Coordinates of C-alpha atoms and ligand atoms in Angstrom, one line a residue:
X546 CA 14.5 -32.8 -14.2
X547 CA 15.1 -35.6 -11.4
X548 CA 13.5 -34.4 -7.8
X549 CA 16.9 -34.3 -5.6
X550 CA 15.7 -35.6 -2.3
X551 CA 12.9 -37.9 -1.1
X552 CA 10.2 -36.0 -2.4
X553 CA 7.8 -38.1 -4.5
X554 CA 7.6 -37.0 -7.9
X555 CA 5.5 -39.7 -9.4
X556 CA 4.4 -40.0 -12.8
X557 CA 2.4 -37.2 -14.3
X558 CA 3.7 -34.9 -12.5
X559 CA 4.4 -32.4 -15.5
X560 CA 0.7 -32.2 -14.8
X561 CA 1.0 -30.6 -12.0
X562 CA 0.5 -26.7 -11.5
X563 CA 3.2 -25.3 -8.3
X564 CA 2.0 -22.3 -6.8
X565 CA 5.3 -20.0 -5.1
X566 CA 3.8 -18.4 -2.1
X567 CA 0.9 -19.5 0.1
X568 CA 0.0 -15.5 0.4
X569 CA -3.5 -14.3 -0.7
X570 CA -3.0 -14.5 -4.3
X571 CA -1.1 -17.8 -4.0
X572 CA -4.1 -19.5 -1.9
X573 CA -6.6 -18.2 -4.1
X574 CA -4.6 -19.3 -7.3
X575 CA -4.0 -22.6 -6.0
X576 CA -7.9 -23.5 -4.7
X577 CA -8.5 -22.4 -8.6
X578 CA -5.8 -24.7 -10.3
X579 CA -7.3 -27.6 -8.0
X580 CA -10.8 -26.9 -8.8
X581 CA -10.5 -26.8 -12.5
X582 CA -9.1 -30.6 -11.6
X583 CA -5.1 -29.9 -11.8
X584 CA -3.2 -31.5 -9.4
X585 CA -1.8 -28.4 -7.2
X586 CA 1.6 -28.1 -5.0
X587 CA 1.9 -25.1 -2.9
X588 CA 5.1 -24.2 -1.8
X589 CA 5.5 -21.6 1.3
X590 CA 8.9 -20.5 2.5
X591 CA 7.5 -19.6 5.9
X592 CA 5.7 -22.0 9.1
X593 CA 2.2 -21.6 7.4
X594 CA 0.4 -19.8 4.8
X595 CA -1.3 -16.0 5.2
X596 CA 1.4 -14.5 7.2
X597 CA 0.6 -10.9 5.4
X598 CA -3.1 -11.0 5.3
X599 CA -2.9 -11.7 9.2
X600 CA -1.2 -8.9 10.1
X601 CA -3.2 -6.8 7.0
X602 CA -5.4 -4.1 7.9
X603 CA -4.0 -4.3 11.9
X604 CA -5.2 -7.3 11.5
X605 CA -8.4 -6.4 10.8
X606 CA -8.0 -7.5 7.2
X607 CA -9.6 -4.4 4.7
X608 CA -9.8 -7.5 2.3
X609 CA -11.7 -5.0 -0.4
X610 CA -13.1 -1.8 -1.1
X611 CA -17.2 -1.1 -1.8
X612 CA -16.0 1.6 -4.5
X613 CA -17.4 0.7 -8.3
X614 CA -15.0 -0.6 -10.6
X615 CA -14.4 2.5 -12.3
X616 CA -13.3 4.6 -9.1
X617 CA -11.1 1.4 -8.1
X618 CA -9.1 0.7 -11.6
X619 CA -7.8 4.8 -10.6
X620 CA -6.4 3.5 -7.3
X621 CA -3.6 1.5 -9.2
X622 CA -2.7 4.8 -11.0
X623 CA -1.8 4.3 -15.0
X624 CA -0.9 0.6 -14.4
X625 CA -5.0 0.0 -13.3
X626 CA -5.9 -0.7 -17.0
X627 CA -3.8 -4.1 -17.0
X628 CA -6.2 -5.0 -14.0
X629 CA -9.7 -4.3 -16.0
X630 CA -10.1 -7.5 -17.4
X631 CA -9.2 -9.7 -13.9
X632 CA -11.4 -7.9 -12.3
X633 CA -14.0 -8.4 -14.7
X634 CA -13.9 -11.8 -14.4
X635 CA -13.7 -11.9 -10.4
X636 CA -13.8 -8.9 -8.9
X637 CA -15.8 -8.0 -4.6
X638 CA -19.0 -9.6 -5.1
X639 CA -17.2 -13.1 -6.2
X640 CA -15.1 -12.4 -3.1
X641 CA -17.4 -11.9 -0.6
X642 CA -19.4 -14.2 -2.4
X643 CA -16.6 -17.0 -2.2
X644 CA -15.7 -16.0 2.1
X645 CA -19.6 -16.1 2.5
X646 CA -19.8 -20.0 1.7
X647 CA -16.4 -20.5 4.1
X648 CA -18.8 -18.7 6.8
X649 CA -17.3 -15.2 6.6
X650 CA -19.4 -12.2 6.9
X651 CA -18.8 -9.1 6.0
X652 CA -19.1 -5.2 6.7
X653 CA -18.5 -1.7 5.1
X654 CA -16.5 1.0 7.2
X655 CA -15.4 4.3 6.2
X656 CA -14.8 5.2 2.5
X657 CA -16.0 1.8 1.4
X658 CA -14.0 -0.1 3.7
X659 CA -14.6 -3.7 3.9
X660 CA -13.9 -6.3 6.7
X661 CA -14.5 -9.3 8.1
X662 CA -17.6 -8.8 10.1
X663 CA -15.2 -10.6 13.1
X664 CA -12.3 -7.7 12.5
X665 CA -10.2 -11.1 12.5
X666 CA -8.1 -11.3 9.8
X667 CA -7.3 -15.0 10.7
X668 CA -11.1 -15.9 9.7
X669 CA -10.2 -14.8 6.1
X670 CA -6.7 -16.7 6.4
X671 CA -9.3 -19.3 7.6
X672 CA -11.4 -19.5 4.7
X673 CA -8.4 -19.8 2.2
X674 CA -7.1 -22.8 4.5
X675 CA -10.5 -24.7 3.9
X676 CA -10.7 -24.0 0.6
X677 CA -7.5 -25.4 -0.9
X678 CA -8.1 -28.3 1.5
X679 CA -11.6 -28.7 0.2
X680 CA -10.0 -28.9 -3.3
X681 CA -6.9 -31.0 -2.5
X682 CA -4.0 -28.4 -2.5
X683 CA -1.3 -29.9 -1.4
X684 CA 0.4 -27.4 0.9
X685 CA 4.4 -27.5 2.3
X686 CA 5.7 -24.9 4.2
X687 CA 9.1 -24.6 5.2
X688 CA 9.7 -24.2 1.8
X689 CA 12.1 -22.0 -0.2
X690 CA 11.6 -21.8 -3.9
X691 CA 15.4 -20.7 -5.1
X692 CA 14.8 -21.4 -9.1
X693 CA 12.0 -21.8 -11.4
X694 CA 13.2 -24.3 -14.2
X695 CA 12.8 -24.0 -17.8
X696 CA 13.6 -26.6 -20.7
X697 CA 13.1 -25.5 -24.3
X698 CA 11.4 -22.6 -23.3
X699 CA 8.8 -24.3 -21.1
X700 CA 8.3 -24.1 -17.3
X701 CA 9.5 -27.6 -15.9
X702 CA 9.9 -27.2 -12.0
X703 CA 11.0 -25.4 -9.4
X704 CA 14.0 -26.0 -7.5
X705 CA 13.9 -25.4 -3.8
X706 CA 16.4 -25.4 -0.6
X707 CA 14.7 -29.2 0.1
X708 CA 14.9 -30.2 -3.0
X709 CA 13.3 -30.3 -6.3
X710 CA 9.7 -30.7 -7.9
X711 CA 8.1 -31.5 -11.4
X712 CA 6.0 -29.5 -12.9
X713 CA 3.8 -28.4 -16.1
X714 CA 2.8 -24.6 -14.7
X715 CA 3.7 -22.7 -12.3
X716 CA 2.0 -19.5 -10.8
X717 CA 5.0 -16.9 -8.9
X718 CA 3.1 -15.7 -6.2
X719 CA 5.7 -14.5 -3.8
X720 CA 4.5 -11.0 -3.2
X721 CA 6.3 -7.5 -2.9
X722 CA 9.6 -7.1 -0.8
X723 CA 8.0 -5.4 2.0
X724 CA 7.4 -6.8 5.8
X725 CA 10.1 -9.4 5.5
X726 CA 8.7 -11.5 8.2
X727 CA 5.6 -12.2 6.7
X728 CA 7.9 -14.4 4.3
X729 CA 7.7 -11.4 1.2
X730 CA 11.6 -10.9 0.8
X731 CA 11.6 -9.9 -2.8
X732 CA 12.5 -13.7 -4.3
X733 CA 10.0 -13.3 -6.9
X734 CA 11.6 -10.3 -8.6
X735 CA 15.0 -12.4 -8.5
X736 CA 13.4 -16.0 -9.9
X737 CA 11.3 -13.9 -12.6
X738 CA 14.6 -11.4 -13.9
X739 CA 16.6 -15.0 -14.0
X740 CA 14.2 -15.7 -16.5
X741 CA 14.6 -12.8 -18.7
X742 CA 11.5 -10.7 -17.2
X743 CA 12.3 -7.1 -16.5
X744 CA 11.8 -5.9 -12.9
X745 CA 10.7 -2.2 -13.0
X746 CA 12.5 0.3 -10.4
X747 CA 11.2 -1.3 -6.7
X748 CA 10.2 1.9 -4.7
X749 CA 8.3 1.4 -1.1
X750 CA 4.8 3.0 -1.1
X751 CA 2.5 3.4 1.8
X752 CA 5.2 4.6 3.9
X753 CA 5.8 7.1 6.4
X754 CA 8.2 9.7 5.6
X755 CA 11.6 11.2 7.3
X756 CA 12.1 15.3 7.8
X757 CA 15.1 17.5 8.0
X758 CA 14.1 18.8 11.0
X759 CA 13.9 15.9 12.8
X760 CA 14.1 17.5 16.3
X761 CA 10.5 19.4 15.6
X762 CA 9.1 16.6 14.4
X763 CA 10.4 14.8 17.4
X764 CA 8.8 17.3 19.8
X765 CA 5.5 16.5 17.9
X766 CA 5.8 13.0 18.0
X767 CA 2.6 11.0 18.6
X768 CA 0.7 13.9 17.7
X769 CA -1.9 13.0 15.5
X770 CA -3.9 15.9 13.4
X771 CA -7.3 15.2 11.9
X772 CA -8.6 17.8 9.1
X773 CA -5.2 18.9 7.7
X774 CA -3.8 19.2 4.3
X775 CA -0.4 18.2 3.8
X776 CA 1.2 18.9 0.5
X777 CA 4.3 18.0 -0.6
X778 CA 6.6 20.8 -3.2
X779 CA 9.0 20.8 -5.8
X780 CA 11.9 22.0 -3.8
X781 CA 13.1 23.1 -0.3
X782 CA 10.7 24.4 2.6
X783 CA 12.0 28.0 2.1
X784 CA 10.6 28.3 -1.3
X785 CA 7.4 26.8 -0.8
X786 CA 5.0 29.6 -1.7
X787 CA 1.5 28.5 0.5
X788 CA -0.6 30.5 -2.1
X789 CA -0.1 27.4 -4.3
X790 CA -1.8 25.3 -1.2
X791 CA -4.0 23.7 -4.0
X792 CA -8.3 23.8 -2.0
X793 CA -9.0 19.9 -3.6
X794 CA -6.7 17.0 -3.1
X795 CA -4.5 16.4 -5.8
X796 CA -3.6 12.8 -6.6
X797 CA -3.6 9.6 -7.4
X798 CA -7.5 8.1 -6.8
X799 CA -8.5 11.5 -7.2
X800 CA -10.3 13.7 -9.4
X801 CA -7.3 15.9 -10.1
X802 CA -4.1 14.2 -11.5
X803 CA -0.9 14.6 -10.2
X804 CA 0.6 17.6 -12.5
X805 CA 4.0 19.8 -13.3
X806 CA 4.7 22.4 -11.4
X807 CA 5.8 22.8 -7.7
X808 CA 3.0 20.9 -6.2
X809 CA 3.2 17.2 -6.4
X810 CA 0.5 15.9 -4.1
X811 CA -2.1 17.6 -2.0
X812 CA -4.3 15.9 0.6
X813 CA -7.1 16.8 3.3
X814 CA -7.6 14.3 6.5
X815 CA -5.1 12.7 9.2
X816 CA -1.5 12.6 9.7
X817 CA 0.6 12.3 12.4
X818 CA 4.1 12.9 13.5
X819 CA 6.7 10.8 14.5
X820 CA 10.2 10.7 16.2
X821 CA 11.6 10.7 13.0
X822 CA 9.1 12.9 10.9
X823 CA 5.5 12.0 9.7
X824 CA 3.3 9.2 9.3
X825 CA -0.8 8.4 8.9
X826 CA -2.9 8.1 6.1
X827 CA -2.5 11.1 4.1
X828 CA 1.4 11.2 4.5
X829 CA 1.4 6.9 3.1
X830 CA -1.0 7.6 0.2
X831 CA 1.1 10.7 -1.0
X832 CA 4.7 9.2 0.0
X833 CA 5.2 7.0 -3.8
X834 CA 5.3 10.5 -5.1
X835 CA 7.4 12.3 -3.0
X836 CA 9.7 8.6 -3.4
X837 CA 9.4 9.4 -7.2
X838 CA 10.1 13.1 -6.8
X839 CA 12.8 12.9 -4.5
X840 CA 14.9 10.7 -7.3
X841 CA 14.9 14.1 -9.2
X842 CA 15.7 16.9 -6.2
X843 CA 14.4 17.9 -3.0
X844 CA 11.3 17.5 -2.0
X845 CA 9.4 19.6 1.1
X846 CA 5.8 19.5 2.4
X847 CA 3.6 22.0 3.9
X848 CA 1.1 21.6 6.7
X849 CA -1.7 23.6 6.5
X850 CA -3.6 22.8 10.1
X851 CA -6.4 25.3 9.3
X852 CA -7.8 24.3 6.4
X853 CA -11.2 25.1 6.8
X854 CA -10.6 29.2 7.0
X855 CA -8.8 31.2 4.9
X856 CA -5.6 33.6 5.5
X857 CA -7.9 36.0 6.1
X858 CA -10.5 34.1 7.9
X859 CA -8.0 33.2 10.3
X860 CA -6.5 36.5 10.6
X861 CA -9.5 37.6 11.4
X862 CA -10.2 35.1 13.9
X863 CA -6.6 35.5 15.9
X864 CA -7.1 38.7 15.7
X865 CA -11.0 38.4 17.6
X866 CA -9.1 35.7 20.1
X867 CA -6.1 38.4 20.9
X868 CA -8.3 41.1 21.4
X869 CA -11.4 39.1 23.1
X870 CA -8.7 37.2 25.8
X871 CA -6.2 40.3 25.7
X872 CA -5.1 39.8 28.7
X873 CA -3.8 36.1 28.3
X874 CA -0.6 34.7 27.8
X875 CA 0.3 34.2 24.3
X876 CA 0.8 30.6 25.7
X877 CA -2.5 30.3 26.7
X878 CA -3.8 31.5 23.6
X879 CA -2.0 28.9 21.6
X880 CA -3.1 25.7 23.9
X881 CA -6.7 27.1 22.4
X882 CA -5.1 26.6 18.6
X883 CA -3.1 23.5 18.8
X884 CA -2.9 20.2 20.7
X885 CA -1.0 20.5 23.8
X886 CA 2.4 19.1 22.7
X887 CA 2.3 21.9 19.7
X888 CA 2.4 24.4 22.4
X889 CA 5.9 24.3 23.1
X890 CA 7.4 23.8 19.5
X891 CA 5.3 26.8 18.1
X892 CA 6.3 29.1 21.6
X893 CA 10.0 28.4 19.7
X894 CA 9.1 28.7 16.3
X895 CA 6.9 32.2 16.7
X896 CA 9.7 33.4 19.5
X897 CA 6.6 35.8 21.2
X898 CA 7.7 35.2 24.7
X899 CA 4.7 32.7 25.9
X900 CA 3.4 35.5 29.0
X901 CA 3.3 38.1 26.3
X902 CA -0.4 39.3 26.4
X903 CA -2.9 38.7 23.5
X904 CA -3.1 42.6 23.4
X905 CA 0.1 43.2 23.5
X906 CA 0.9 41.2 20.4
X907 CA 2.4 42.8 17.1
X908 CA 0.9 42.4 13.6
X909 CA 4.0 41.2 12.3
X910 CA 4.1 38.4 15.4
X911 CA 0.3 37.7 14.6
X912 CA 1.5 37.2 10.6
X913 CA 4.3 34.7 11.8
X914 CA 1.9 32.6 14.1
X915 CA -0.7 33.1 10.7
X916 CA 1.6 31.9 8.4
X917 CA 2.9 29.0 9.8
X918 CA -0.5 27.5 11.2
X919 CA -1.3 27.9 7.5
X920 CA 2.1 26.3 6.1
X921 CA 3.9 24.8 8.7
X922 CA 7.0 23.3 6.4
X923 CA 9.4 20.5 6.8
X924 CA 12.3 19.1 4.1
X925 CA 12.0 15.6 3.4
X926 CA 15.0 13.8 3.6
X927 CA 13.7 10.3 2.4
X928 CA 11.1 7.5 3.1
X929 CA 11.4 4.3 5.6
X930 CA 13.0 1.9 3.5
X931 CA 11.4 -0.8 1.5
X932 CA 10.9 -3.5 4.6
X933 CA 8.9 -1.0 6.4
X934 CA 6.1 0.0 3.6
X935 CA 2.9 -1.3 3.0
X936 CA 3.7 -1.9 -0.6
X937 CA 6.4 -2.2 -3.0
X938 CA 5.7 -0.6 -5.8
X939 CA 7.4 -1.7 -9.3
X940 CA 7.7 -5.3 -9.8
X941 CA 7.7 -7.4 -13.0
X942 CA 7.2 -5.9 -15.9
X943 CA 3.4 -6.0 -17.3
X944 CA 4.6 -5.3 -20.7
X945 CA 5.5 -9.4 -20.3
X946 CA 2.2 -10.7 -18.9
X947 CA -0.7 -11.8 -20.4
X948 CA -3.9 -9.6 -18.7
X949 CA -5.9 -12.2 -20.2
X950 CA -4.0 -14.9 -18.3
X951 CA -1.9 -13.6 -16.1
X952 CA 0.9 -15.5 -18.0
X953 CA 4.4 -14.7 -18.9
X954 CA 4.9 -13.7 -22.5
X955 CA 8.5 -15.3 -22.0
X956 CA 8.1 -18.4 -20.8
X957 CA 5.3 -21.5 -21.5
X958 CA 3.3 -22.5 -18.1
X959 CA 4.6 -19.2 -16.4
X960 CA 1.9 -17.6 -14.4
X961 CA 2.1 -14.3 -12.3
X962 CA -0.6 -12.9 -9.7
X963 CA -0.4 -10.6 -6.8
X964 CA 2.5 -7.8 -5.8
X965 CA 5.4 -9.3 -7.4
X966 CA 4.0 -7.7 -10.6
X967 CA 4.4 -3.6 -11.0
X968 CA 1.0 -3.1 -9.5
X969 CA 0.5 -1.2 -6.5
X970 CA -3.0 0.6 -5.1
X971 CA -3.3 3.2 -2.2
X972 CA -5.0 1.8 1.1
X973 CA -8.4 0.8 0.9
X974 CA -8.6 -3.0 0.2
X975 CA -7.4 -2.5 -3.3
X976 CA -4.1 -4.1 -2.9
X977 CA -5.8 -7.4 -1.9
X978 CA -8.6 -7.6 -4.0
X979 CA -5.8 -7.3 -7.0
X980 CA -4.3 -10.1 -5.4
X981 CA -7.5 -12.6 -4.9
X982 CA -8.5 -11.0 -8.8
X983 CA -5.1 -12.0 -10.5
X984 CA -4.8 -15.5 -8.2
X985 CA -8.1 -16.3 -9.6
X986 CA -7.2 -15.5 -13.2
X987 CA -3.7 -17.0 -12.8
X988 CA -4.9 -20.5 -11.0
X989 CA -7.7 -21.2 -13.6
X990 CA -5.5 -20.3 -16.4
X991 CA -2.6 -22.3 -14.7
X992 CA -4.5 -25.6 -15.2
X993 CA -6.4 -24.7 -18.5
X994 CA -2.6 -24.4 -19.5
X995 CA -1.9 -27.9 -18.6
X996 CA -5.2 -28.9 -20.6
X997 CA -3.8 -27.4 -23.8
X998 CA -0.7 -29.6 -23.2
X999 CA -2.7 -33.0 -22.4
X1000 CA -4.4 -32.4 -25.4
X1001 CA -1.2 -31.3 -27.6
X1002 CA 0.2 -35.0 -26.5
Ligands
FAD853 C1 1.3 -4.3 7.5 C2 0.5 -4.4 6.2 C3 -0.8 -4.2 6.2 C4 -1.6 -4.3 5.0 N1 -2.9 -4.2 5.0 C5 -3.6 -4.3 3.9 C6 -5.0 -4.1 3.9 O1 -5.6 -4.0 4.9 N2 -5.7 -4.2 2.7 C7 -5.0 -4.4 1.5 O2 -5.6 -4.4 0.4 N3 -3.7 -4.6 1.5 C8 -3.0 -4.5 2.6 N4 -1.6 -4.7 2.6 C9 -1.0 -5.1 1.3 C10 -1.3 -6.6 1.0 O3 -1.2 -7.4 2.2 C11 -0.4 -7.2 0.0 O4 -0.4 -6.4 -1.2 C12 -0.9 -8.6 -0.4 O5 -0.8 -9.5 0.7 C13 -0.1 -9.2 -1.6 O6 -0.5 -10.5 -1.8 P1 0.5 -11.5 -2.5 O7 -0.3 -12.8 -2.5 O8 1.0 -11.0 -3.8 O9 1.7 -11.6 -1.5 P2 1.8 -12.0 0.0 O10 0.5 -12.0 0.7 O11 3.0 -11.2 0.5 O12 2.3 -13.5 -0.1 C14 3.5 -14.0 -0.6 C15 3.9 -15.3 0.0 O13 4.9 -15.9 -0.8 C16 5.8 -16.5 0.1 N5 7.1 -16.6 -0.5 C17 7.9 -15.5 -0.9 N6 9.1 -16.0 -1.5 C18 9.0 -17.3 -1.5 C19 9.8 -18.4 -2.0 N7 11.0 -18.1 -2.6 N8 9.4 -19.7 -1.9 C20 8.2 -20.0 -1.2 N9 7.4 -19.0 -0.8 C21 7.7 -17.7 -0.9 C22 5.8 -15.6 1.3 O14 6.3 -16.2 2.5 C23 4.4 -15.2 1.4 O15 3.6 -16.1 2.2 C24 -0.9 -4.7 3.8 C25 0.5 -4.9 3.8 C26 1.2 -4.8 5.0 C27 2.7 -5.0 5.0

């Protein structure tokens, strides 16, 4: 292949390994390839490299998660196994390990959390940038790889908008298809299918989700409810029978399994709603399901915002409040149940007339109020699209890569690491850490490739 513009492609070049995608796996990759001694091009499509890892974590960067590797291979759900053996060979400690000697300290939040000790994701962006420096990377931006070429079956360059470059390996680090302005538009899933990989079904995961009834939700918006269980059904809100509120989460990462039957996914914790439905952690970690379920019929979820009592408990306790502050409006009563901007939405939804008196309430209005406090239910009508998700889920097919090597089982000096491969993770740091793990694997085994070949010659 002859380079088609200035770019100096001098002799020896085929051993040269091209990393696509100056993202976290990419950088990682990259430093690896040039510290094993390979010669390393890294070719980013945006102004500079990290563009996702900046704005990762709200820019806090929750570059990994404390959990041991046995609670963290669940995270990816039944695609984790395929990670076991990259993170074997590099998994927090060479991390943190690896940011420590680049000056970055770290610290463990919440559920095993872990951050930069700065909370600046740009140190961690940092470290990468003197790393492949250290190692001689040699890094363009501005840079759109269009076509990876092959000649008898053998990786031999990439072509790009600017031109194109020689090489022996090259590691397709472009990321998912989510966050377009980060640079991740999905190319990766297009260069690998035109070379005969399989892209399984992209779905967006980690994503807030849209309702039916928009207009309550709207009411609602920017309310955000700590201690809740949200679980999604099998099925319209009407038929959601709340005696199947399942007590434990339900889900992937947890102890119980996703299962059949109406429930797909139960969790306890924080939501919130939104002007076009709900958002927050629970709602992103179970919103790949509902994505799934949805391809196969409607799909509700149920709010239960009292999850520490029992129907009866609260009965009981509405029952005490009615009595003990019988001569308050049913208004006031509610403002002690709910945040203030529920007031107005569950006045409606009840219909008790908001100056009724607590004593003066029915049964039956008491069960209403009861039952939806306990099961408060929305239809989903779909999920933000792809571009507004944390992660894409599917990707290219890990039936064709190598675990061991993270290489293509297609084609010769083909090398895969990060999202663009059908591996996704819930929030946590997981997504990352696969991403350093498999750009270590892939970078290393990138320029041991182009070893084999020196020595084959
Ligand atoms: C808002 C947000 C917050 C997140 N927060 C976290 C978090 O805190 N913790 C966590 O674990 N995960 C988080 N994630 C997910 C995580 O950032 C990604 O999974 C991870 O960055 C994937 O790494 P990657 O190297 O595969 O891809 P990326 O980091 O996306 O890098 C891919 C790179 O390839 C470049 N590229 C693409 N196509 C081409 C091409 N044709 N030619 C040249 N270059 C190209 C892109 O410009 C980009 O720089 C977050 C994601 C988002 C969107």
């Amino acid at each position: 292949m002859k380079p088609a513009d200035a770019t100096p492609n001098r002799e020896g070049d085929l051993g040269r390994v091209i990393v696509v995608g100056a993202g976290a796996g990419g950088m990682m990759a990259a430093g690896r390839a040039a510290e094993e001694g390979a010669r390393v091009l890294l070719l980013e499509k945006t102004d500079g490299p990290g563009k996702k890892l900046l704005v990762s974590g709200k820019s806090r960067c929750n570059l990994t998660n404390a959990r041991d590797l046995v609670d963290f291979l669940p995270m990816f759900g039944p695609n984790g196994r395929f990670l076991h053996g990259a993170f074997r060979r590099y998994f927090r400690e060479d991390l943190l390990a690896f940011l420590g000697r680049y000056g970055v300290q770290t610290k463990v939040e919440r559920g095993g959390r872990i951050f930069p000790a700065s909370d600046e994701a740009a140190d961690v962006v940092g470290a990468f940038r003197r790393d492949i420096e250290k190692w001689g990377v040699e890094l363009r931006t501005g840079v759109r790889v269009t076509e990876i070429a092959v000649q008898g079956g053998r990786v031999a360059g990439v072509r790009t908008e600017r031109g194109e470059w020689v090489a022996g390996a090259v590691v397709l680090a472009t990321g998912g298809a989510t966050w377009p302005a980060t640079g991740s538009t999905g190319d990766g899933y297009r260069l690998a299918a035109a070379l005969g990989h399989t892209v399984t079904k992209l779905r967006p995961a980690l994503v807030p989700l849209v309702v039916r009834e928009v207009e309550l939700a709207k009411a609602m918006q920017g309310v955000s409810l700590r201690n809740v269980r949200l679980t999604a059904f099998r099925g319209p809100a009407e038929g959601i029978d709340p005696a199947l509120t399942p007590v434990k989460d339900i889900g992937r990462g947890t102890d119980v399994r996703r299962r059949r039957g109406p429930v797909i996914e139960s969790r306890m914790g924080e939501m919130l709603f939104t002007h076009f439905g709900i958002g927050g952690p629970i709602t992103l970690l179970m919103s790949l399901a509902v994505v799934e379920a949805l391809e196969e019929g409607p799909v509700s979820i149920s709010i239960d915002l009292k999850p520490a009592l029992t129907v009866e408990e609260l009965r009981a306790r509405l029952q005490r409040d009615f009595d003990e502050f019988g001569k308050r409006g049913f208004r006031h009563l509610l403002a002690g149940l709910l945040p203030h901007k529920m007031v107005e939405p569950f006045l409606e939804l009840t219909g008790i007339p908001p100056e009724r008196p607590g004593h003066q309430i029915a049964a039956a209005e008491r069960e209403r109020l009861l039952s939806l406090l306990k099961c408060l239910r929305f239809n989903i009508r779909g999920a933000l699209p792809l571009s507004s998700a944390i992660v894409t889920a599917g990707g290219v097919s890990l039936d064709e890569i190598d675990p061991r090597t993270m290489a293509s089982r297609l084609v010769e000096g083909l090398f895969f690491c990060g999202e663009v491969m059908d591996l996704d993770a819930d929030t946590g740091g997981y997504n990352l850490q696969a991403a350093f793990s498999t750009g270590f694997v892939a970078g290393r085994a990138a320029a041991a490739f182009l070893w084999d070949l020196a020595d084959q010659q």
